[in-house]
CSV table of C-alpha atoms and ligand atoms in Angstrom, one decimal:
chain,number,residue,atom,x,y,z
A,1,MET,CA,-3.4,-40.0,4.9
A,2,LYS,CA,-5.4,-36.9,5.7
A,3,GLU,CA,-5.5,-34.8,2.6
A,4,LEU,CA,-3.6,-31.5,2.7
A,5,ILE,CA,-6.6,-29.4,2.3
A,6,GLY,CA,-8.3,-31.1,5.3
A,7,MET,CA,-5.4,-30.2,7.6
A,8,SER,CA,-5.2,-27.5,10.2
A,9,LEU,CA,-2.8,-24.5,9.9
A,10,SER,CA,-0.6,-25.9,12.6
A,11,GLU,CA,-0.4,-29.3,10.9
A,12,LEU,CA,0.5,-27.6,7.6
A,13,LYS,CA,3.1,-25.5,9.3
A,14,GLU,CA,4.8,-28.6,10.7
A,15,LYS,CA,4.8,-30.3,7.3
A,16,LEU,CA,6.3,-27.2,5.6
A,17,ASP,CA,8.9,-26.8,8.4
A,18,LYS,CA,9.9,-30.5,8.0
A,19,LYS,CA,10.0,-30.0,4.2
A,20,GLU,CA,7.5,-32.9,3.8
A,21,MET,CA,5.8,-30.8,1.1
A,22,SER,CA,6.4,-27.6,-0.8
A,23,THR,CA,4.4,-24.4,-0.5
A,24,VAL,CA,3.6,-24.5,-4.2
A,25,GLU,CA,2.1,-28.0,-3.7
A,26,LEU,CA,0.0,-26.6,-0.9
A,27,VAL,CA,-1.3,-23.5,-2.6
A,28,ARG,CA,-2.1,-25.5,-5.7
A,29,ALA,CA,-4.1,-27.9,-3.6
A,30,TYR,CA,-6.4,-25.1,-2.5
A,31,LEU,CA,-6.6,-23.5,-5.9
A,32,ASP,CA,-7.5,-26.9,-7.4
A,33,ALA,CA,-10.1,-27.5,-4.7
A,34,PHE,CA,-11.6,-24.1,-5.7
A,35,GLU,CA,-11.5,-25.0,-9.4
A,36,ALA,CA,-13.1,-28.4,-8.8
A,37,ASP,CA,-15.9,-26.8,-6.8
A,38,ARG,CA,-16.6,-24.3,-9.6
A,39,LYS,CA,-17.7,-27.3,-11.8
A,40,HIS,CA,-20.1,-28.5,-9.2
A,41,GLU,CA,-23.8,-28.0,-10.2
A,42,LYS,CA,-24.2,-25.8,-7.2
A,43,PRO,CA,-20.8,-24.1,-6.6
A,44,LEU,CA,-20.1,-22.8,-3.1
A,45,ASN,CA,-19.2,-19.4,-4.3
A,46,GLY,CA,-17.1,-18.7,-1.2
A,47,TYR,CA,-14.5,-16.8,-3.1
A,48,ILE,CA,-15.2,-13.6,-5.1
A,49,GLU,CA,-11.7,-13.9,-6.5
A,50,VAL,CA,-8.7,-16.2,-6.0
A,51,PHE,CA,-5.3,-14.7,-6.5
A,52,ARG,CA,-3.3,-16.4,-9.2
A,53,ASP,CA,-0.1,-14.6,-8.0
A,54,SER,CA,-0.3,-16.8,-4.8
A,55,ILE,CA,1.6,-19.4,-6.8
A,56,GLU,CA,4.5,-17.0,-7.4
A,57,LYS,CA,4.5,-16.1,-3.7
A,58,ALA,CA,4.5,-19.8,-2.9
A,59,GLU,CA,7.6,-20.3,-5.2
A,60,LYS,CA,9.3,-17.4,-3.3
A,61,ALA,CA,8.4,-19.1,0.0
A,62,ASP,CA,9.9,-22.3,-1.1
A,63,GLU,CA,13.1,-20.5,-2.1
A,64,ALA,CA,13.3,-18.8,1.2
A,65,ARG,CA,13.0,-22.2,2.9
A,66,VAL,CA,15.8,-23.6,0.8
A,67,ARG,CA,18.0,-20.5,1.7
A,68,GLY,CA,17.2,-21.1,5.4
A,69,SER,CA,15.5,-17.6,5.6
A,70,ALA,CA,11.9,-18.7,6.1
A,71,ARG,CA,9.8,-16.5,8.3
A,72,PRO,CA,7.7,-18.0,11.1
A,73,LEU,CA,4.5,-18.4,9.0
A,74,GLU,CA,6.3,-18.8,5.7
A,75,GLY,CA,4.0,-20.1,3.0
A,76,LEU,CA,0.9,-20.6,5.0
A,77,PRO,CA,-2.2,-19.5,3.0
A,78,PHE,CA,-5.2,-17.6,4.3
A,79,ALA,CA,-8.4,-16.1,2.8
A,80,VAL,CA,-9.5,-12.6,3.4
A,81,LYS,CA,-13.0,-11.2,3.5
A,82,ASP,CA,-13.8,-8.6,0.8
A,83,ASN,CA,-14.0,-5.7,3.2
A,84,ILE,CA,-10.4,-6.0,4.5
A,85,VAL,CA,-8.1,-4.4,2.0
A,86,ILE,CA,-5.0,-5.9,0.5
A,87,LYS,CA,-2.5,-3.7,-1.4
A,88,GLY,CA,-3.0,-3.9,-5.2
A,89,LYS,CA,-6.2,-6.0,-4.9
A,90,HIS,CA,-9.8,-5.2,-5.4
A,91,ALA,CA,-12.0,-4.8,-2.3
A,92,THR,CA,-15.7,-4.3,-2.9
A,93,CYS,CA,-17.5,-5.3,0.3
A,94,ALA,CA,-19.7,-7.3,-2.2
A,95,SER,CA,-21.3,-3.9,-3.2
A,96,GLY,CA,-22.0,-2.4,-6.5
A,97,VAL,CA,-20.9,0.9,-5.2
A,98,LEU,CA,-17.3,-0.2,-4.7
A,99,LYS,CA,-17.0,-2.3,-7.9
A,100,GLY,CA,-13.6,-1.7,-9.4
A,101,PHE,CA,-12.0,-0.2,-6.3
A,102,CYS,CA,-8.4,-1.3,-5.9
A,103,SER,CA,-6.6,-0.7,-2.6
A,104,PRO,CA,-3.4,1.3,-2.5
A,105,TYR,CA,-2.5,-0.2,0.9
A,106,SER,CA,-3.0,-3.3,3.1
A,107,ALA,CA,-4.9,-3.6,6.3
A,108,THR,CA,-2.5,-3.8,9.3
A,109,VAL,CA,-3.7,-7.3,10.2
A,110,VAL,CA,-3.1,-8.5,6.6
A,111,LYS,CA,0.3,-6.8,6.5
A,112,ARG,CA,1.4,-8.4,9.8
A,113,LEU,CA,0.4,-11.8,8.6
A,114,VAL,CA,2.0,-11.3,5.2
A,115,ASP,CA,5.2,-10.0,6.9
A,116,ALA,CA,5.2,-13.2,9.0
A,117,GLY,CA,5.2,-15.1,5.7
A,118,MET,CA,1.5,-15.9,5.0
A,119,ILE,CA,0.1,-15.8,1.5
A,120,PRO,CA,-3.4,-14.3,0.7
A,121,LEU,CA,-5.3,-16.8,-1.4
A,122,GLY,CA,-8.3,-14.8,-2.4
A,123,ARG,CA,-11.2,-12.5,-1.4
A,124,THR,CA,-14.2,-14.1,0.2
A,125,ASN,CA,-17.9,-13.4,-0.4
A,126,MET,CA,-20.0,-11.6,2.2
A,127,ASP,CA,-23.2,-9.7,2.8
A,128,GLU,CA,-22.9,-6.2,1.3
A,129,PHE,CA,-20.9,-4.1,3.7
A,130,GLY,CA,-21.3,-6.8,6.4
A,131,MET,CA,-25.0,-6.2,6.7
A,132,GLY,CA,-26.7,-9.5,6.9
A,133,SER,CA,-26.6,-12.9,8.6
A,134,SER,CA,-26.9,-15.3,5.6
A,135,CYS,CA,-24.4,-14.2,2.9
A,136,GLU,CA,-27.2,-13.7,0.5
A,137,TYR,CA,-27.1,-9.9,0.1
A,138,SER,CA,-24.1,-9.9,-2.2
A,139,ILE,CA,-23.8,-8.6,-5.8
A,140,TYR,CA,-21.9,-11.8,-6.5
A,141,GLY,CA,-24.8,-14.0,-5.4
A,142,ALA,CA,-25.2,-16.1,-2.3
A,143,THR,CA,-22.5,-18.4,-0.9
A,144,ARG,CA,-23.7,-21.9,-0.1
A,145,ASN,CA,-23.1,-24.0,3.0
A,146,PRO,CA,-20.6,-26.8,2.3
A,147,VAL,CA,-22.5,-29.1,4.7
A,148,ASP,CA,-25.7,-28.8,2.6
A,149,ARG,CA,-25.6,-26.6,-0.5
A,150,ASP,CA,-29.2,-25.5,-0.2
A,151,LEU,CA,-28.5,-23.9,3.1
A,152,THR,CA,-27.0,-20.6,4.1
A,153,PRO,CA,-23.4,-20.6,5.4
A,154,GLY,CA,-24.4,-17.8,7.7
A,155,GLY,CA,-23.3,-14.2,7.4
A,156,SER,CA,-21.9,-11.9,6.9
A,157,SER,CA,-18.5,-13.6,6.7
A,158,GLY,CA,-20.2,-16.6,4.9
A,159,GLY,CA,-17.5,-16.9,2.3
A,160,SER,CA,-14.8,-17.1,4.8
A,161,ALA,CA,-16.6,-19.8,6.8
A,162,ALA,CA,-17.4,-21.8,3.6
A,163,VAL,CA,-13.8,-21.8,2.3
A,164,VAL,CA,-12.4,-23.0,5.6
A,165,ALA,CA,-15.1,-25.7,6.1
A,166,SER,CA,-14.7,-26.9,2.5
A,167,GLY,CA,-10.9,-27.1,2.3
A,168,GLN,CA,-10.4,-24.1,0.0
A,169,ALA,CA,-8.3,-22.3,2.7
A,170,PRO,CA,-6.9,-23.5,6.0
A,171,VAL,CA,-7.9,-20.2,7.8
A,172,ALA,CA,-9.7,-17.0,6.9
A,173,LEU,CA,-10.2,-13.5,8.2
A,174,GLY,CA,-13.7,-12.2,8.6
A,175,THR,CA,-15.2,-9.2,10.3
A,176,GLU,CA,-17.6,-8.8,13.1
A,177,THR,CA,-20.0,-6.0,13.9
A,178,GLY,CA,-22.7,-8.2,15.5
A,179,GLY,CA,-22.0,-11.9,15.0
A,180,SER,CA,-20.7,-12.0,11.4
A,181,VAL,CA,-17.8,-14.3,12.2
A,182,ARG,CA,-19.4,-16.5,14.9
A,183,THR,CA,-22.7,-17.1,13.1
A,184,PRO,CA,-21.1,-18.4,9.9
A,185,ALA,CA,-18.6,-20.4,11.9
A,186,SER,CA,-21.4,-22.1,13.8
A,187,TYR,CA,-23.4,-22.8,10.6
A,188,CYS,CA,-20.4,-24.3,8.8
A,189,GLY,CA,-18.9,-26.3,11.7
A,190,VAL,CA,-15.7,-24.4,12.2
A,191,TYR,CA,-14.2,-22.2,15.0
A,192,GLY,CA,-14.8,-18.4,14.8
A,193,LEU,CA,-13.3,-15.8,17.2
A,194,LYS,CA,-14.5,-12.3,17.6
A,195,PRO,CA,-11.7,-10.7,19.6
A,196,SER,CA,-12.2,-7.9,22.1
A,197,TYR,CA,-12.7,-4.5,20.6
A,198,GLY,CA,-9.1,-3.3,20.2
A,199,THR,CA,-7.3,-6.6,20.0
A,200,LEU,CA,-6.9,-6.4,16.2
A,201,SER,CA,-6.3,-3.2,14.4
A,202,ARG,CA,-9.2,-2.0,12.3
A,203,TYR,CA,-6.9,0.0,9.9
A,204,GLY,CA,-7.9,-1.2,6.4
A,205,VAL,CA,-11.2,-2.6,7.4
A,206,VAL,CA,-14.1,-0.9,5.6
A,207,ALA,CA,-16.1,0.7,8.3
A,208,TYR,CA,-19.6,-0.4,9.1
A,209,GLY,CA,-20.3,0.3,12.8
A,210,SER,CA,-17.0,1.7,14.0
A,211,SER,CA,-17.7,1.3,17.7
A,212,LEU,CA,-18.5,-2.4,17.1
A,213,ASP,CA,-16.4,-3.5,14.2
A,214,GLN,CA,-13.5,-5.9,14.7
A,215,ILE,CA,-11.6,-8.4,12.5
A,216,GLY,CA,-12.3,-12.0,13.4
A,217,ILE,CA,-10.6,-15.3,12.6
A,218,LEU,CA,-12.1,-18.5,11.3
A,219,ALA,CA,-10.2,-21.8,11.6
A,220,LYS,CA,-10.4,-25.5,12.1
A,221,THR,CA,-8.8,-25.4,15.6
A,222,PRO,CA,-8.4,-23.0,18.5
A,223,GLN,CA,-4.7,-23.4,18.2
A,224,ASP,CA,-4.8,-22.1,14.6
A,225,ILE,CA,-6.6,-19.0,15.9
A,226,ALA,CA,-4.1,-18.5,18.6
A,227,LEU,CA,-1.2,-18.8,16.1
A,228,MET,CA,-2.8,-16.1,13.9
A,229,LEU,CA,-3.6,-13.9,16.8
A,230,SER,CA,0.0,-14.1,18.1
A,231,PHE,CA,1.2,-12.4,14.9
A,232,ALA,CA,-1.8,-10.1,14.1
A,233,ALA,CA,-2.6,-8.5,17.5
A,234,GLY,CA,-1.1,-5.5,19.2
A,235,ALA,CA,-1.4,-1.7,19.1
A,236,ASP,CA,-1.3,0.0,15.8
A,237,PRO,CA,-0.5,3.7,15.3
A,238,HIS,CA,-2.9,3.8,12.4
A,239,ASP,CA,-5.9,2.8,14.6
A,240,MET,CA,-6.2,4.7,17.9
A,241,THR,CA,-8.8,2.2,19.1
A,242,SER,CA,-6.3,-0.6,18.9
A,243,ALA,CA,-5.1,-1.8,22.4
A,244,PRO,CA,-1.6,-2.3,23.5
A,245,THR,CA,-2.3,-6.0,24.3
A,246,ASN,CA,0.2,-8.7,23.9
A,247,PHE,CA,-0.9,-12.0,22.5
A,248,THR,CA,2.6,-13.1,21.4
A,249,ASN,CA,2.6,-15.7,24.1
A,250,CYS,CA,-0.8,-17.2,23.5
A,251,SER,CA,0.6,-19.7,21.0
A,252,PRO,CA,1.1,-22.6,21.5
A,253,LEU,CA,-2.0,-22.7,23.7
A,254,LYS,CA,-1.4,-23.8,27.3
A,255,GLU,CA,-3.1,-26.7,29.0
A,256,ARG,CA,-6.0,-25.2,31.0
A,257,ASP,CA,-7.4,-26.6,34.2
A,258,ILE,CA,-11.1,-26.5,33.8
A,259,LYS,CA,-11.5,-27.1,37.5
A,260,GLY,CA,-12.6,-24.1,39.5
A,261,LEU,CA,-13.7,-22.1,36.5
A,262,LYS,CA,-17.0,-20.3,37.0
A,263,VAL,CA,-19.4,-20.4,34.1
A,264,LEU,CA,-22.7,-18.5,33.7
A,265,LEU,CA,-25.5,-19.8,31.5
A,266,PRO,CA,-27.9,-16.9,31.0
A,267,THR,CA,-31.5,-18.0,30.9
A,268,GLU,CA,-32.2,-15.3,28.3
A,269,PHE,CA,-30.4,-17.5,25.8
A,270,LEU,CA,-32.1,-20.8,26.6
A,271,GLY,CA,-35.8,-19.9,26.4
A,272,GLU,CA,-38.2,-19.1,23.7
A,273,GLY,CA,-36.9,-19.0,20.2
A,274,ILE,CA,-34.0,-21.3,20.8
A,275,ASP,CA,-34.0,-24.5,18.8
A,276,PRO,CA,-34.3,-27.5,21.1
A,277,GLY,CA,-31.4,-29.3,19.4
A,278,ILE,CA,-29.2,-26.3,20.0
A,279,LYS,CA,-30.3,-26.0,23.6
A,280,GLN,CA,-29.4,-29.6,24.2
A,281,LYS,CA,-25.9,-29.0,22.8
A,282,VAL,CA,-25.4,-26.1,25.1
A,283,GLU,CA,-26.6,-28.1,28.1
A,284,SER,CA,-24.2,-30.9,27.2
A,285,PHE,CA,-21.3,-28.4,27.0
A,286,ALA,CA,-22.3,-27.3,30.5
A,287,GLN,CA,-22.2,-31.0,31.6
A,288,TRP,CA,-18.6,-31.2,30.2
A,289,PHE,CA,-17.7,-28.2,32.3
A,290,LYS,CA,-19.2,-29.7,35.4
A,291,LYS,CA,-17.6,-33.1,34.8
A,292,ASN,CA,-14.2,-31.4,34.7
A,293,GLY,CA,-14.8,-29.5,37.9
A,294,ALA,CA,-16.1,-26.2,36.8
A,295,GLN,CA,-19.0,-24.4,38.5
A,296,VAL,CA,-21.9,-23.8,36.2
A,297,ASP,CA,-24.7,-21.5,37.3
A,298,THR,CA,-27.9,-20.8,35.4
A,299,ASP,CA,-29.2,-17.3,36.1
A,300,SER,CA,-31.0,-14.4,34.5
A,301,VAL,CA,-29.2,-11.3,33.1
A,302,PRO,CA,-32.3,-9.4,31.9
A,303,ILE,CA,-30.5,-6.7,30.0
A,304,LEU,CA,-29.2,-9.3,27.5
A,305,GLN,CA,-32.7,-9.3,26.0
A,306,ALA,CA,-32.2,-5.7,24.9
A,307,ALA,CA,-28.9,-6.4,23.1
A,308,VAL,CA,-30.4,-7.0,19.6
A,309,ALA,CA,-32.7,-4.0,19.8
A,310,ILE,CA,-29.8,-1.7,20.9
A,311,TYR,CA,-27.6,-3.2,18.2
A,312,TYR,CA,-30.1,-2.5,15.4
A,313,ILE,CA,-30.2,1.2,16.3
A,314,ILE,CA,-26.5,1.8,16.9
A,315,ALA,CA,-25.1,-0.3,14.0
A,316,PRO,CA,-27.4,1.4,11.3
A,317,ALA,CA,-26.8,4.8,12.9
A,318,GLU,CA,-23.0,4.4,12.5
A,319,ALA,CA,-23.4,2.8,9.1
A,320,SER,CA,-25.5,5.7,7.8
A,321,SER,CA,-22.6,8.0,8.6
A,322,ASN,CA,-19.8,5.7,7.5
A,323,LEU,CA,-21.5,5.0,4.1
A,324,ALA,CA,-22.0,8.6,3.3
A,325,ARG,CA,-18.6,8.6,1.7
A,326,TYR,CA,-19.7,6.4,-1.2
A,327,ASP,CA,-21.0,9.2,-3.4
A,328,GLY,CA,-19.2,8.4,-6.7
A,329,VAL,CA,-16.6,11.1,-6.2
A,330,ARG,CA,-13.8,9.3,-4.4
A,331,TYR,CA,-14.3,5.6,-4.4
A,332,GLY,CA,-15.4,2.9,-6.7
A,333,ASN,CA,-18.3,3.2,-9.1
A,334,ARG,CA,-19.8,6.4,-10.5
A,335,VAL,CA,-22.9,6.7,-12.6
A,336,ARG,CA,-21.7,9.0,-15.4
A,337,GLN,CA,-24.7,9.9,-17.5
A,338,THR,CA,-26.2,12.6,-15.2
A,339,ALA,CA,-27.3,16.2,-15.7
A,340,ASN,CA,-25.7,17.6,-12.6
A,341,LEU,CA,-23.7,16.7,-9.4
A,342,GLU,CA,-26.8,16.1,-7.2
A,343,GLU,CA,-28.2,13.6,-9.7
A,344,MET,CA,-24.8,11.9,-9.9
A,345,TYR,CA,-24.8,11.4,-6.1
A,346,VAL,CA,-28.4,10.1,-6.2
A,347,LYS,CA,-28.0,7.8,-9.1
A,348,THR,CA,-24.6,6.4,-7.9
A,349,ARG,CA,-26.0,5.6,-4.5
A,350,SER,CA,-29.4,4.4,-5.7
A,351,GLU,CA,-27.8,2.0,-8.2
A,352,GLY,CA,-24.8,1.1,-6.2
A,353,PHE,CA,-26.3,0.0,-2.9
A,354,GLY,CA,-28.4,-3.1,-2.4
A,355,LYS,CA,-31.8,-3.1,-0.7
A,356,GLU,CA,-30.6,-4.2,2.8
A,357,VAL,CA,-27.9,-1.5,2.8
A,358,LYS,CA,-30.4,1.1,1.8
A,359,ARG,CA,-32.7,-0.1,4.6
A,360,ARG,CA,-29.9,0.3,7.1
A,361,ILE,CA,-29.1,3.8,5.8
A,362,PHE,CA,-32.8,4.8,6.2
A,363,ILE,CA,-33.0,3.4,9.7
A,364,GLY,CA,-29.7,5.0,10.7
A,365,ASN,CA,-30.7,8.4,9.4
A,366,TYR,CA,-34.1,8.1,11.1
A,367,VAL,CA,-32.7,7.3,14.5
A,368,LEU,CA,-30.2,10.1,14.3
A,369,SER,CA,-32.6,12.7,13.0
A,370,SER,CA,-33.7,15.6,15.1
A,371,GLY,CA,-36.9,14.8,17.0
A,372,TYR,CA,-36.0,11.1,17.1
A,373,TYR,CA,-32.4,11.2,18.2
A,374,ASP,CA,-33.3,11.2,22.0
A,375,ALA,CA,-35.9,8.5,21.7
A,376,TYR,CA,-33.8,6.1,19.7
A,377,TYR,CA,-30.0,6.7,19.3
A,378,LYS,CA,-29.5,8.4,22.7
A,379,LYS,CA,-31.6,5.9,24.5
A,380,ALA,CA,-29.8,3.0,22.8
A,381,MET,CA,-26.4,4.5,23.8
A,382,GLN,CA,-27.6,4.7,27.4
A,383,VAL,CA,-28.8,1.2,27.4
A,384,ARG,CA,-25.5,0.1,25.9
A,385,THR,CA,-23.7,1.6,28.9
A,386,LEU,CA,-26.0,-0.3,31.2
A,387,LEU,CA,-25.4,-3.5,29.3
A,388,ARG,CA,-21.6,-2.9,29.6
A,389,ARG,CA,-21.9,-2.4,33.3
A,390,GLU,CA,-24.0,-5.5,33.8
A,391,ILE,CA,-21.5,-7.6,31.8
A,392,GLU,CA,-18.7,-6.2,33.9
A,393,LYS,CA,-20.7,-7.3,37.0
A,394,VAL,CA,-21.0,-10.8,35.5
A,395,PHE,CA,-17.3,-11.0,35.0
A,396,SER,CA,-16.6,-9.9,38.5
A,397,LYS,CA,-18.2,-13.2,39.5
A,398,TYR,CA,-17.7,-15.5,36.5
A,399,ASP,CA,-14.9,-16.4,34.1
A,400,LEU,CA,-17.1,-17.3,31.1
A,401,ILE,CA,-20.6,-16.9,29.7
A,402,LEU,CA,-21.9,-20.0,27.9
A,403,SER,CA,-24.7,-19.8,25.3
A,404,PRO,CA,-25.8,-20.9,21.8
A,405,THR,CA,-24.0,-19.0,19.0
A,406,SER,CA,-27.2,-18.8,16.9
A,407,PRO,CA,-30.7,-19.5,18.1
A,408,CYS,CA,-31.3,-21.7,15.0
A,409,PRO,CA,-29.4,-24.1,12.8
A,410,PRO,CA,-28.4,-23.0,9.3
A,411,PHE,CA,-31.6,-22.3,7.3
A,412,LYS,CA,-32.6,-22.6,3.7
A,413,LEU,CA,-31.2,-20.0,1.2
A,414,GLY,CA,-34.1,-17.6,0.5
A,415,GLU,CA,-36.0,-18.5,3.7
A,416,LYS,CA,-35.4,-15.2,5.5
A,417,VAL,CA,-34.1,-13.0,2.8
A,418,ASP,CA,-37.4,-11.0,2.5
A,419,ASP,CA,-38.1,-11.0,6.2
A,420,PRO,CA,-35.6,-8.5,7.8
A,421,LEU,CA,-36.9,-9.0,11.3
A,422,ALA,CA,-36.5,-12.8,11.2
A,423,MET,CA,-33.0,-12.3,9.8
A,424,TYR,CA,-32.1,-9.8,12.6
A,425,LEU,CA,-33.4,-12.2,15.3
A,426,THR,CA,-30.7,-14.7,14.3
A,427,ASP,CA,-28.3,-12.3,16.0
A,428,ILE,CA,-29.9,-12.4,19.5
A,429,CYS,CA,-27.1,-14.4,21.1
A,430,THR,CA,-24.1,-12.6,19.5
A,431,THR,CA,-24.6,-8.9,19.5
A,432,PHE,CA,-24.1,-8.4,23.3
A,433,SER,CA,-20.4,-9.1,23.0
A,434,ASN,CA,-19.9,-6.5,20.3
A,435,LEU,CA,-21.8,-3.9,22.4
A,436,ALA,CA,-19.8,-4.8,25.5
A,437,LEU,CA,-16.5,-5.0,23.6
A,438,ILE,CA,-15.7,-8.5,24.9
A,439,PRO,CA,-14.2,-11.5,23.1
A,440,SER,CA,-16.4,-14.5,22.1
A,441,LEU,CA,-15.7,-17.7,20.4
A,442,SER,CA,-18.0,-20.0,18.5
A,443,VAL,CA,-17.0,-23.7,19.2
A,444,PRO,CA,-18.3,-26.3,16.8
A,445,VAL,CA,-20.0,-29.0,18.9
A,446,GLY,CA,-21.3,-31.5,16.3
A,447,THR,CA,-24.8,-31.5,14.7
A,448,THR,CA,-28.4,-31.5,15.6
A,449,GLY,CA,-30.5,-34.6,15.1
A,450,ALA,CA,-31.1,-33.5,11.5
A,451,GLY,CA,-27.3,-33.4,10.9
A,452,LEU,CA,-27.0,-29.6,10.9
A,453,PRO,CA,-23.9,-28.0,12.4
A,454,VAL,CA,-24.2,-26.4,15.9
A,455,GLY,CA,-21.9,-23.8,17.5
A,456,VAL,CA,-21.8,-23.1,21.2
A,457,GLN,CA,-20.5,-19.7,22.2
A,458,LEU,CA,-18.0,-18.9,25.0
A,459,ALA,CA,-17.7,-15.2,26.0
A,460,GLY,CA,-15.0,-13.9,28.3
A,461,ASN,CA,-13.9,-10.7,29.9
A,462,ARG,CA,-12.2,-8.1,27.7
A,463,PHE,CA,-8.8,-9.3,26.4
A,464,ARG,CA,-9.3,-12.8,27.8
A,465,GLU,CA,-9.1,-14.4,24.3
A,466,ASP,CA,-6.5,-16.8,25.8
A,467,LEU,CA,-9.0,-18.3,28.2
A,468,LEU,CA,-11.6,-18.9,25.5
A,469,LEU,CA,-9.1,-20.5,23.2
A,470,GLU,CA,-7.5,-22.7,25.9
A,471,VAL,CA,-10.9,-23.9,27.2
A,472,ALA,CA,-12.0,-24.7,23.6
A,473,ALA,CA,-8.7,-26.5,23.0
A,474,MET,CA,-9.3,-28.7,26.0
A,475,TYR,CA,-12.8,-29.5,24.7
A,476,HIS,CA,-11.5,-30.1,21.2
A,477,LYS,CA,-8.7,-32.4,22.5
A,478,GLU,CA,-11.0,-34.6,24.4
A,479,GLY,CA,-12.9,-35.1,21.2
A,480,SER,CA,-16.1,-34.5,23.1
A,481,ARG,CA,-17.8,-33.1,20.1
B,1,LIG,N1,-26.3,-9.6,11.2
B,1,LIG,C1,-25.6,-8.5,11.6
B,1,LIG,C2,-25.9,-7.3,10.8
B,1,LIG,O1,-26.5,-7.5,9.8
B,1,LIG,C3,-24.2,-8.9,11.6
B,1,LIG,C4,-23.3,-7.8,11.1
B,1,LIG,C5,-21.8,-8.1,11.3
B,1,LIG,O2,-21.4,-8.7,12.3
B,1,LIG,N2,-21.0,-7.6,10.3
B,1,LIG,O3,-25.7,-6.2,11.1
């Protein structure tokens, strides 16, 4: 029998509904998996903290089931990235500056899932404030890849991907500013959805780049993502950028006819810098589309080449402003032995932030400073508008954009940590969808010749998450991976 911790959320839901197991048994299984892993000579370090009160919550869920008052997702556990707040729990964004911060409220998405019956299992590790692609820039140390513990799980939601891939949680929330859900999903061999900007409320997500940030979902199947989305999405009065979309009908996913779909394969994501093993996986996904009657065109969309450059101006610019609030006065940690207020600010920030976060603050302040604003920030904003228009044009002709998720397979821990440019370049295929506000899904498609997980990315028009998930489910079902 497939072990509990290897099951998808939907399989677990069925087992709970049929009373084939208790919630306590289930939650224990994940906590035990976590404890067992801690004894490994190289622990995964996917969780920063597991919540012991999840057992009590599981007991309550079991009682509700006995009473016949179980809610739709009663007793199903999930993990939460450390930059999404949960009432009464710490949230640190893996940063020294927020050490000790305890949240007085829950993020809307967390609240909606908890109101539907789900149980938060713990907080997952990440790159500090979401800045990174390898889950190494964390005060809690790096997370390891469950497939090979000497490799990165990807970042910044590396902890979320690692706990799902290793059976320490059935599903997890991550966040995306420029690939932080999709990259780790692809490196760990799970599904990762970055929804359209506005699909999920950002209320309770610690801001990094507010015009790009979005909660994402990591899971073992597209159906599991659809199930979560159906409860978590929808307008939120606390977040004016949330959209009045309705995903309540997206689960269960419908059968999708692949025939007649129009798919674009941009040459920009198949050329130089793309690992040949990954390229081959993208091409075989294109073959699967064709075999099932879709039209697949290969064509150039030149502006896609600019995405990563625009991103690394806009994201740091927004971050430099968003992170100004961590000055030791209101949140988290404060350095106390200082002569005056100015010194308190300086020491708190100098000691609290890690080196990558500081680099982003420097870049952000530079591109926003007078004399450079027009050349960098303003120019990046203009090119972003052009990119959005080009993407709109693509979707007036096509249903989907197909590409690699990452240009490379998971790399060794330590390999790129001192080479920021190399690290930034791992984001070349993902950032365009954040800039264009569209949804994208990383689909696990097996491994390279060397046995390393590969993710293929499907991007769709804004609010077409349903299409991405349905297509992926058809692919998943055929076991073509
Ligand atoms: N690698 C990107 C960055 O460092 C990813 C960020 C993200 O999506 N949170 O900015």
